[in-house]
Amino acid sequence: MPRHRTVAAPAATGTRRRVRAAAPAAAGGNGSTARIVDAVTTAIVERRLMPGTKLAEQPIAALFGVSRTVVRQALNQLSRDRLVRLEPARGAFVATPSVDEARQVFEVRAMLETALVRRLCASVSDAQLAALRAHLRAEREAVARTDVPGRTRLLADFHVLLAQLLGNAVLADLLADLLRRSSLISLMYQSAHSAEHSQAEHADIVDALARRDARAAVRLMGQHLHSVEHNLRLHPRVPDLAAALQPAPA
């Protein structure tokens, strides 16, 4: 069972700003509500807040210097974003996605992101490719210094950046939502997929875009998402009862 704890303090300003760009739903609320939504979202994306964690209203209110009403508004927003689960008489908890939901999220991502790179191949500019390569450098640096929160955020932001370069704000918002849910899924099912492998696959996708090779870009994106999903433990091994009850050797 995950150890329950209250949400961590807000991340540094720069990190909050980047996550806010990937979490547009928070922008519609007042400033205090948005700050709490951003902080919880950042903590989930950066894998500091685990599925099943209880989000107690009073400690969060004290941490942010707001009323419990404001905290409740933020938790309701996060519940609509499917990042938080609200339980009557028990309170709010970080969501725990099911296996079926995990598979559905990756199925939708594959449909959207393969179409995305096909479209981008036809329009990507040299300046946009330079922006993608700058992002890849940031990914490599974060991986090299074992900056787990930083590399997790950057590896997710790569996919949103592709949609932003296409100029489709609706698609970018939709992908941001799916990526936040993917972060929870990775936490829940303990992804064994290495950051180094993901980063290398991102570089291959950008190389295909640079060649304007739509077929390769689609294939590489599909393989990348399949690889990430495959390395999630969505197929838990059913233990053999006899083996489980067999006394351990002396």
PDB file of C-alpha atoms in Angstrom:
ATOM      1  CA  MET A   1       0.000   0.000   0.000  1.00  0.00           C
ATOM      2  CA  PRO A   2       1.299   3.544  -0.748  1.00  0.00           C
ATOM      3  CA  ARG A   3       2.312   5.534   2.305  1.00  0.00           C
ATOM      4  CA  HIS A   4      -0.117   8.391   2.848  1.00  0.00           C
ATOM      5  CA  ARG A   5       1.282  11.896   3.117  1.00  0.00           C
ATOM      6  CA  THR A   6       0.111  15.370   2.395  1.00  0.00           C
ATOM      7  CA  VAL A   7       1.054  17.169  -0.796  1.00  0.00           C
ATOM      8  CA  ALA A   8       4.554  18.617  -0.999  1.00  0.00           C
ATOM      9  CA  ALA A   9       5.247  22.340  -1.040  1.00  0.00           C
ATOM     10  CA  PRO A  10       4.968  24.109  -4.413  1.00  0.00           C
ATOM     11  CA  ALA A  11       7.807  23.542  -6.844  1.00  0.00           C
ATOM     12  CA  ALA A  12      10.200  26.278  -7.896  1.00  0.00           C
ATOM     13  CA  THR A  13       8.710  29.080  -9.979  1.00  0.00           C
ATOM     14  CA  GLY A  14      10.310  27.952 -13.227  1.00  0.00           C
ATOM     15  CA  THR A  15       8.963  24.431 -12.873  1.00  0.00           C
ATOM     16  CA  ARG A  16       5.484  25.692 -11.997  1.00  0.00           C
ATOM     17  CA  ARG A  17       5.498  27.862 -15.099  1.00  0.00           C
ATOM     18  CA  ARG A  18       6.400  24.935 -17.356  1.00  0.00           C
ATOM     19  CA  VAL A  19       3.762  22.673 -15.854  1.00  0.00           C
ATOM     20  CA  ARG A  20       1.139  25.404 -16.103  1.00  0.00           C
ATOM     21  CA  ALA A  21       1.716  25.472 -19.863  1.00  0.00           C
ATOM     22  CA  ALA A  22       0.855  21.757 -19.885  1.00  0.00           C
ATOM     23  CA  ALA A  23      -2.099  22.132 -17.518  1.00  0.00           C
ATOM     24  CA  PRO A  24      -4.406  24.740 -19.026  1.00  0.00           C
ATOM     25  CA  ALA A  25      -7.403  23.633 -16.990  1.00  0.00           C
ATOM     26  CA  ALA A  26      -5.919  25.321 -13.941  1.00  0.00           C
ATOM     27  CA  ALA A  27      -5.822  28.720 -15.576  1.00  0.00           C
ATOM     28  CA  GLY A  28      -9.567  29.254 -15.334  1.00  0.00           C
ATOM     29  CA  GLY A  29      -9.714  29.354 -11.526  1.00  0.00           C
ATOM     30  CA  ASN A  30      -8.573  32.037  -9.124  1.00  0.00           C
ATOM     31  CA  GLY A  31      -4.899  32.415  -8.306  1.00  0.00           C
ATOM     32  CA  SER A  32      -4.911  30.388  -5.104  1.00  0.00           C
ATOM     33  CA  THR A  33      -6.876  27.527  -6.630  1.00  0.00           C
ATOM     34  CA  ALA A  34      -4.555  27.474  -9.651  1.00  0.00           C
ATOM     35  CA  ARG A  35      -1.458  27.429  -7.400  1.00  0.00           C
ATOM     36  CA  ILE A  36      -2.712  24.332  -5.600  1.00  0.00           C
ATOM     37  CA  VAL A  37      -3.734  22.610  -8.835  1.00  0.00           C
ATOM     38  CA  ASP A  38      -0.316  23.367 -10.339  1.00  0.00           C
ATOM     39  CA  ALA A  39       1.546  22.140  -7.254  1.00  0.00           C
ATOM     40  CA  VAL A  40      -0.325  18.829  -7.117  1.00  0.00           C
ATOM     41  CA  THR A  41      -0.029  18.333 -10.882  1.00  0.00           C
ATOM     42  CA  THR A  42       3.713  19.060 -10.790  1.00  0.00           C
ATOM     43  CA  ALA A  43       4.236  16.652  -7.897  1.00  0.00           C
ATOM     44  CA  ILE A  44       2.415  13.908  -9.823  1.00  0.00           C
ATOM     45  CA  VAL A  45       4.216  14.542 -13.127  1.00  0.00           C
ATOM     46  CA  GLU A  46       7.590  14.598 -11.352  1.00  0.00           C
ATOM     47  CA  ARG A  47       6.715  11.395  -9.448  1.00  0.00           C
ATOM     48  CA  ARG A  48       6.895  12.954  -5.989  1.00  0.00           C
ATOM     49  CA  LEU A  49       3.247  12.272  -5.172  1.00  0.00           C
ATOM     50  CA  MET A  50       2.220   8.634  -5.286  1.00  0.00           C
ATOM     51  CA  PRO A  51      -1.133   7.078  -6.273  1.00  0.00           C
ATOM     52  CA  GLY A  52      -3.349   6.584  -3.242  1.00  0.00           C
ATOM     53  CA  THR A  53      -1.802   9.457  -1.250  1.00  0.00           C
ATOM     54  CA  LYS A  54      -4.396  11.159   0.932  1.00  0.00           C
ATOM     55  CA  LEU A  55      -4.715  14.887   0.253  1.00  0.00           C
ATOM     56  CA  ALA A  56      -5.962  16.244   3.571  1.00  0.00           C
ATOM     57  CA  GLU A  57      -7.626  19.647   3.219  1.00  0.00           C
ATOM     58  CA  GLN A  58      -6.404  21.311   6.426  1.00  0.00           C
ATOM     59  CA  PRO A  59      -2.646  20.692   5.961  1.00  0.00           C
ATOM     60  CA  ILE A  60      -2.867  21.858   2.344  1.00  0.00           C
ATOM     61  CA  ALA A  61      -4.803  24.963   3.411  1.00  0.00           C
ATOM     62  CA  ALA A  62      -2.127  25.767   6.010  1.00  0.00           C
ATOM     63  CA  LEU A  63       0.681  25.143   3.518  1.00  0.00           C
ATOM     64  CA  PHE A  64      -0.751  27.576   0.968  1.00  0.00           C
ATOM     65  CA  GLY A  65      -2.267  30.048   3.439  1.00  0.00           C
ATOM     66  CA  VAL A  66      -5.801  29.644   2.082  1.00  0.00           C
ATOM     67  CA  SER A  67      -9.185  28.479   3.318  1.00  0.00           C
ATOM     68  CA  ARG A  68     -10.364  24.883   3.101  1.00  0.00           C
ATOM     69  CA  THR A  69     -12.982  26.113   0.618  1.00  0.00           C
ATOM     70  CA  VAL A  70     -10.212  27.098  -1.799  1.00  0.00           C
ATOM     71  CA  VAL A  71      -8.506  23.726  -1.284  1.00  0.00           C
ATOM     72  CA  ARG A  72     -11.810  21.987  -1.977  1.00  0.00           C
ATOM     73  CA  GLN A  73     -12.166  23.928  -5.236  1.00  0.00           C
ATOM     74  CA  ALA A  74      -8.684  22.813  -6.290  1.00  0.00           C
ATOM     75  CA  LEU A  75      -9.397  19.185  -5.413  1.00  0.00           C
ATOM     76  CA  ASN A  76     -12.636  19.312  -7.387  1.00  0.00           C
ATOM     77  CA  GLN A  77     -10.690  20.640 -10.395  1.00  0.00           C
ATOM     78  CA  LEU A  78      -8.121  17.858 -10.041  1.00  0.00           C
ATOM     79  CA  SER A  79     -10.946  15.336  -9.769  1.00  0.00           C
ATOM     80  CA  ARG A  80     -12.382  16.587 -13.064  1.00  0.00           C
ATOM     81  CA  ASP A  81      -8.890  16.163 -14.539  1.00  0.00           C
ATOM     82  CA  ARG A  82      -8.950  12.558 -13.193  1.00  0.00           C
ATOM     83  CA  LEU A  83      -5.814  13.090 -11.157  1.00  0.00           C
ATOM     84  CA  VAL A  84      -7.639  12.973  -7.810  1.00  0.00           C
ATOM     85  CA  ARG A  85     -10.324  10.631  -6.515  1.00  0.00           C
ATOM     86  CA  LEU A  86     -12.948  12.076  -4.125  1.00  0.00           C
ATOM     87  CA  GLU A  87     -14.519   9.616  -1.680  1.00  0.00           C
ATOM     88  CA  PRO A  88     -17.546  10.536   0.456  1.00  0.00           C
ATOM     89  CA  ALA A  89     -16.714  10.747   4.163  1.00  0.00           C
ATOM     90  CA  ARG A  90     -13.087   9.807   3.453  1.00  0.00           C
ATOM     91  CA  GLY A  91     -11.682  12.754   1.524  1.00  0.00           C
ATOM     92  CA  ALA A  92      -9.435  13.182  -1.509  1.00  0.00           C
ATOM     93  CA  PHE A  93      -6.751  10.803  -2.750  1.00  0.00           C
ATOM     94  CA  VAL A  94      -4.342  10.804  -5.670  1.00  0.00           C
ATOM     95  CA  ALA A  95      -6.051   8.665  -8.299  1.00  0.00           C
ATOM     96  CA  THR A  96      -5.125   5.012  -8.836  1.00  0.00           C
ATOM     97  CA  PRO A  97      -5.729   4.200 -12.518  1.00  0.00           C
ATOM     98  CA  SER A  98      -6.993   0.732 -13.404  1.00  0.00           C
ATOM     99  CA  VAL A  99      -5.264  -1.593 -15.862  1.00  0.00           C
ATOM    100  CA  ASP A 100      -8.064  -1.028 -18.385  1.00  0.00           C
ATOM    101  CA  GLU A 101      -7.685   2.748 -18.072  1.00  0.00           C
ATOM    102  CA  ALA A 102      -3.926   2.446 -18.564  1.00  0.00           C
ATOM    103  CA  ARG A 103      -4.379   0.493 -21.770  1.00  0.00           C
ATOM    104  CA  GLN A 104      -7.004   2.927 -23.034  1.00  0.00           C
ATOM    105  CA  VAL A 105      -4.770   5.934 -22.344  1.00  0.00           C
ATOM    106  CA  PHE A 106      -1.922   4.444 -24.374  1.00  0.00           C
ATOM    107  CA  GLU A 107      -4.305   3.407 -27.159  1.00  0.00           C
ATOM    108  CA  VAL A 108      -5.559   6.990 -27.485  1.00  0.00           C
ATOM    109  CA  ARG A 109      -2.025   8.375 -27.286  1.00  0.00           C
ATOM    110  CA  ALA A 110      -0.912   6.076 -30.107  1.00  0.00           C
ATOM    111  CA  MET A 111      -3.797   7.198 -32.339  1.00  0.00           C
ATOM    112  CA  LEU A 112      -3.167  10.881 -31.682  1.00  0.00           C
ATOM    113  CA  GLU A 113       0.623  10.965 -31.674  1.00  0.00           C
ATOM    114  CA  THR A 114       1.222   8.905 -34.787  1.00  0.00           C
ATOM    115  CA  ALA A 115      -1.170  11.222 -36.680  1.00  0.00           C
ATOM    116  CA  LEU A 116       0.604  14.185 -35.086  1.00  0.00           C
ATOM    117  CA  VAL A 117       4.083  13.283 -36.351  1.00  0.00           C
ATOM    118  CA  ARG A 118       2.709  12.479 -39.814  1.00  0.00           C
ATOM    119  CA  ARG A 119       1.229  15.979 -40.008  1.00  0.00           C
ATOM    120  CA  LEU A 120       4.325  17.586 -38.532  1.00  0.00           C
ATOM    121  CA  CYS A 121       6.579  15.998 -41.155  1.00  0.00           C
ATOM    122  CA  ALA A 122       4.783  18.036 -43.804  1.00  0.00           C
ATOM    123  CA  SER A 123       5.188  21.379 -42.050  1.00  0.00           C
ATOM    124  CA  VAL A 124       8.143  21.286 -39.631  1.00  0.00           C
ATOM    125  CA  SER A 125      10.570  24.175 -40.110  1.00  0.00           C
ATOM    126  CA  ASP A 126      14.304  24.367 -39.458  1.00  0.00           C
ATOM    127  CA  ALA A 127      13.646  26.654 -36.490  1.00  0.00           C
ATOM    128  CA  GLN A 128      11.202  24.125 -35.020  1.00  0.00           C
ATOM    129  CA  LEU A 129      13.724  21.320 -35.497  1.00  0.00           C
ATOM    130  CA  ALA A 130      16.282  23.460 -33.652  1.00  0.00           C
ATOM    131  CA  ALA A 131      13.806  23.854 -30.779  1.00  0.00           C
ATOM    132  CA  LEU A 132      13.279  20.080 -30.679  1.00  0.00           C
ATOM    133  CA  ARG A 133      17.029  19.433 -30.631  1.00  0.00           C
ATOM    134  CA  ALA A 134      17.446  21.948 -27.806  1.00  0.00           C
ATOM    135  CA  HIS A 135      14.791  20.034 -25.887  1.00  0.00           C
ATOM    136  CA  LEU A 136      16.629  16.767 -26.587  1.00  0.00           C
ATOM    137  CA  ARG A 137      19.825  18.290 -25.148  1.00  0.00           C
ATOM    138  CA  ALA A 138      17.958  19.226 -21.983  1.00  0.00           C
ATOM    139  CA  GLU A 139      16.623  15.672 -21.770  1.00  0.00           C
ATOM    140  CA  ARG A 140      20.113  14.181 -22.177  1.00  0.00           C
ATOM    141  CA  GLU A 141      21.557  16.482 -19.518  1.00  0.00           C
ATOM    142  CA  ALA A 142      18.795  15.596 -17.044  1.00  0.00           C
ATOM    143  CA  VAL A 143      19.290  11.875 -17.714  1.00  0.00           C
ATOM    144  CA  ALA A 144      23.077  12.183 -17.336  1.00  0.00           C
ATOM    145  CA  ARG A 145      22.855  13.882 -13.946  1.00  0.00           C
ATOM    146  CA  THR A 146      20.122  11.460 -12.768  1.00  0.00           C
ATOM    147  CA  ASP A 147      17.716  14.343 -12.211  1.00  0.00           C
ATOM    148  CA  VAL A 148      14.633  12.130 -11.884  1.00  0.00           C
ATOM    149  CA  PRO A 149      11.980  14.880 -11.525  1.00  0.00           C
ATOM    150  CA  GLY A 150      13.584  16.962 -14.262  1.00  0.00           C
ATOM    151  CA  ARG A 151      14.001  14.143 -16.760  1.00  0.00           C
ATOM    152  CA  THR A 152      10.467  12.850 -16.071  1.00  0.00           C
ATOM    153  CA  ARG A 153       8.984  16.256 -16.807  1.00  0.00           C
ATOM    154  CA  LEU A 154      11.154  16.817 -19.893  1.00  0.00           C
ATOM    155  CA  LEU A 155      10.410  13.386 -21.370  1.00  0.00           C
ATOM    156  CA  ALA A 156       6.684  14.113 -21.034  1.00  0.00           C
ATOM    157  CA  ASP A 157       6.996  17.687 -22.310  1.00  0.00           C
ATOM    158  CA  PHE A 158       8.566  16.401 -25.548  1.00  0.00           C
ATOM    159  CA  HIS A 159       5.199  15.028 -26.663  1.00  0.00           C
ATOM    160  CA  VAL A 160       3.331  18.243 -25.834  1.00  0.00           C
ATOM    161  CA  LEU A 161       6.017  20.260 -27.641  1.00  0.00           C
ATOM    162  CA  LEU A 162       5.353  18.298 -30.839  1.00  0.00           C
ATOM    163  CA  ALA A 163       1.683  19.311 -30.711  1.00  0.00           C
ATOM    164  CA  GLN A 164       2.569  22.915 -29.942  1.00  0.00           C
ATOM    165  CA  LEU A 165       4.882  23.034 -32.974  1.00  0.00           C
ATOM    166  CA  LEU A 166       1.996  21.822 -35.116  1.00  0.00           C
ATOM    167  CA  GLY A 167       0.085  24.892 -33.900  1.00  0.00           C
ATOM    168  CA  ASN A 168      -2.875  22.900 -32.569  1.00  0.00           C
ATOM    169  CA  ALA A 169      -3.649  24.172 -29.070  1.00  0.00           C
ATOM    170  CA  VAL A 170      -6.560  21.753 -28.582  1.00  0.00           C
ATOM    171  CA  LEU A 171      -4.333  18.775 -29.390  1.00  0.00           C
ATOM    172  CA  ALA A 172      -1.590  20.112 -27.098  1.00  0.00           C
ATOM    173  CA  ASP A 173      -4.083  20.443 -24.236  1.00  0.00           C
ATOM    174  CA  LEU A 174      -5.453  16.948 -24.850  1.00  0.00           C
ATOM    175  CA  LEU A 175      -1.972  15.439 -24.921  1.00  0.00           C
ATOM    176  CA  ALA A 176      -1.032  17.290 -21.727  1.00  0.00           C
ATOM    177  CA  ASP A 177      -4.024  15.700 -20.000  1.00  0.00           C
ATOM    178  CA  LEU A 178      -3.128  12.237 -21.293  1.00  0.00           C
ATOM    179  CA  LEU A 179       0.501  12.682 -20.226  1.00  0.00           C
ATOM    180  CA  ARG A 180      -0.502  13.654 -16.694  1.00  0.00           C
ATOM    181  CA  ARG A 181      -2.572  10.492 -16.546  1.00  0.00           C
ATOM    182  CA  SER A 182       0.351   8.541 -18.026  1.00  0.00           C
ATOM    183  CA  SER A 183       2.535   9.797 -15.155  1.00  0.00           C
ATOM    184  CA  LEU A 184       0.081   8.329 -12.650  1.00  0.00           C
ATOM    185  CA  ILE A 185      -0.053   5.080 -14.616  1.00  0.00           C
ATOM    186  CA  SER A 186       3.751   4.825 -14.605  1.00  0.00           C
ATOM    187  CA  LEU A 187       3.771   5.345 -10.839  1.00  0.00           C
ATOM    188  CA  MET A 188       0.979   2.839 -10.277  1.00  0.00           C
ATOM    189  CA  TYR A 189       2.475   0.096 -12.409  1.00  0.00           C
ATOM    190  CA  GLN A 190       6.157   0.774 -11.739  1.00  0.00           C
ATOM    191  CA  SER A 191       7.463   1.259 -15.242  1.00  0.00           C
ATOM    192  CA  ALA A 192      10.778  -0.460 -15.853  1.00  0.00           C
ATOM    193  CA  HIS A 193      11.296   1.543 -19.031  1.00  0.00           C
ATOM    194  CA  SER A 194      14.620   3.363 -18.783  1.00  0.00           C
ATOM    195  CA  ALA A 195      14.849   7.118 -19.203  1.00  0.00           C
ATOM    196  CA  GLU A 196      17.892   6.609 -21.429  1.00  0.00           C
ATOM    197  CA  HIS A 197      15.908   4.401 -23.807  1.00  0.00           C
ATOM    198  CA  SER A 198      13.029   6.900 -23.971  1.00  0.00           C
ATOM    199  CA  GLN A 199      15.430   9.754 -24.654  1.00  0.00           C
ATOM    200  CA  ALA A 200      17.132   7.824 -27.469  1.00  0.00           C
ATOM    201  CA  GLU A 201      13.746   7.041 -29.032  1.00  0.00           C
ATOM    202  CA  HIS A 202      12.831  10.734 -28.905  1.00  0.00           C
ATOM    203  CA  ALA A 203      16.056  11.533 -30.771  1.00  0.00           C
ATOM    204  CA  ASP A 204      15.192   8.963 -33.460  1.00  0.00           C
ATOM    205  CA  ILE A 205      11.756  10.550 -33.925  1.00  0.00           C
ATOM    206  CA  VAL A 206      13.308  14.009 -34.359  1.00  0.00           C
ATOM    207  CA  ASP A 207      15.787  12.609 -36.893  1.00  0.00           C
ATOM    208  CA  ALA A 208      12.864  11.216 -38.908  1.00  0.00           C
ATOM    209  CA  LEU A 209      11.118  14.591 -38.739  1.00  0.00           C
ATOM    210  CA  ALA A 210      14.302  16.284 -39.942  1.00  0.00           C
ATOM    211  CA  ARG A 211      14.335  13.958 -42.965  1.00  0.00           C
ATOM    212  CA  ARG A 212      10.611  14.698 -43.478  1.00  0.00           C
ATOM    213  CA  ASP A 213      10.184  10.919 -43.473  1.00  0.00           C
ATOM    214  CA  ALA A 214       6.559  10.560 -42.381  1.00  0.00           C
ATOM    215  CA  ARG A 215       6.522   6.773 -42.617  1.00  0.00           C
ATOM    216  CA  ALA A 216       9.554   6.424 -40.338  1.00  0.00           C
ATOM    217  CA  ALA A 217       8.255   9.050 -37.893  1.00  0.00           C
ATOM    218  CA  VAL A 218       4.911   7.239 -37.561  1.00  0.00           C
ATOM    219  CA  ARG A 219       6.633   3.881 -37.119  1.00  0.00           C
ATOM    220  CA  LEU A 220       9.092   5.212 -34.523  1.00  0.00           C
ATOM    221  CA  MET A 221       6.392   6.986 -32.507  1.00  0.00           C
ATOM    222  CA  GLY A 222       4.254   3.846 -32.515  1.00  0.00           C
ATOM    223  CA  GLN A 223       7.216   1.729 -31.407  1.00  0.00           C
ATOM    224  CA  HIS A 224       8.111   4.252 -28.690  1.00  0.00           C
ATOM    225  CA  LEU A 225       4.632   4.273 -27.143  1.00  0.00           C
ATOM    226  CA  HIS A 226       4.362   0.494 -27.442  1.00  0.00           C
ATOM    227  CA  SER A 227       7.726   0.129 -25.715  1.00  0.00           C
ATOM    228  CA  VAL A 228       6.707   2.392 -22.834  1.00  0.00           C
ATOM    229  CA  GLU A 229       3.392   0.572 -22.387  1.00  0.00           C
ATOM    230  CA  HIS A 230       5.016  -2.853 -22.714  1.00  0.00           C
ATOM    231  CA  ASN A 231       7.391  -2.060 -19.875  1.00  0.00           C
ATOM    232  CA  LEU A 232       4.548  -1.214 -17.516  1.00  0.00           C
ATOM    233  CA  ARG A 233       3.497  -4.103 -15.327  1.00  0.00           C
ATOM    234  CA  LEU A 234      -0.003  -4.340 -16.739  1.00  0.00           C
ATOM    235  CA  HIS A 235       0.188  -8.129 -16.791  1.00  0.00           C
ATOM    236  CA  PRO A 236       0.882  -9.070 -13.168  1.00  0.00           C
ATOM    237  CA  ARG A 237       2.083 -12.646 -12.788  1.00  0.00           C
ATOM    238  CA  VAL A 238      -0.493 -14.830 -11.068  1.00  0.00           C
ATOM    239  CA  PRO A 239       1.378 -16.652  -8.299  1.00  0.00           C
ATOM    240  CA  ASP A 240       1.343 -20.406  -8.165  1.00  0.00           C
ATOM    241  CA  LEU A 241      -0.438 -21.327  -4.920  1.00  0.00           C
ATOM    242  CA  ALA A 242       1.635 -24.444  -4.263  1.00  0.00           C
ATOM    243  CA  ALA A 243       4.876 -22.543  -4.842  1.00  0.00           C
ATOM    244  CA  ALA A 244       3.702 -19.671  -2.631  1.00  0.00           C
ATOM    245  CA  LEU A 245       2.870 -22.022   0.263  1.00  0.00           C
ATOM    246  CA  GLN A 246       5.979 -24.152  -0.076  1.00  0.00           C
ATOM    247  CA  PRO A 247       8.273 -23.540   2.929  1.00  0.00           C
ATOM    248  CA  ALA A 248      11.494 -21.760   2.082  1.00  0.00           C
ATOM    249  CA  PRO A 249      14.562 -24.032   1.963  1.00  0.00           C
ATOM    250  CA  ALA A 250      16.583 -24.088   5.157  1.00  0.00           C
TER     251      ALA A 250
END
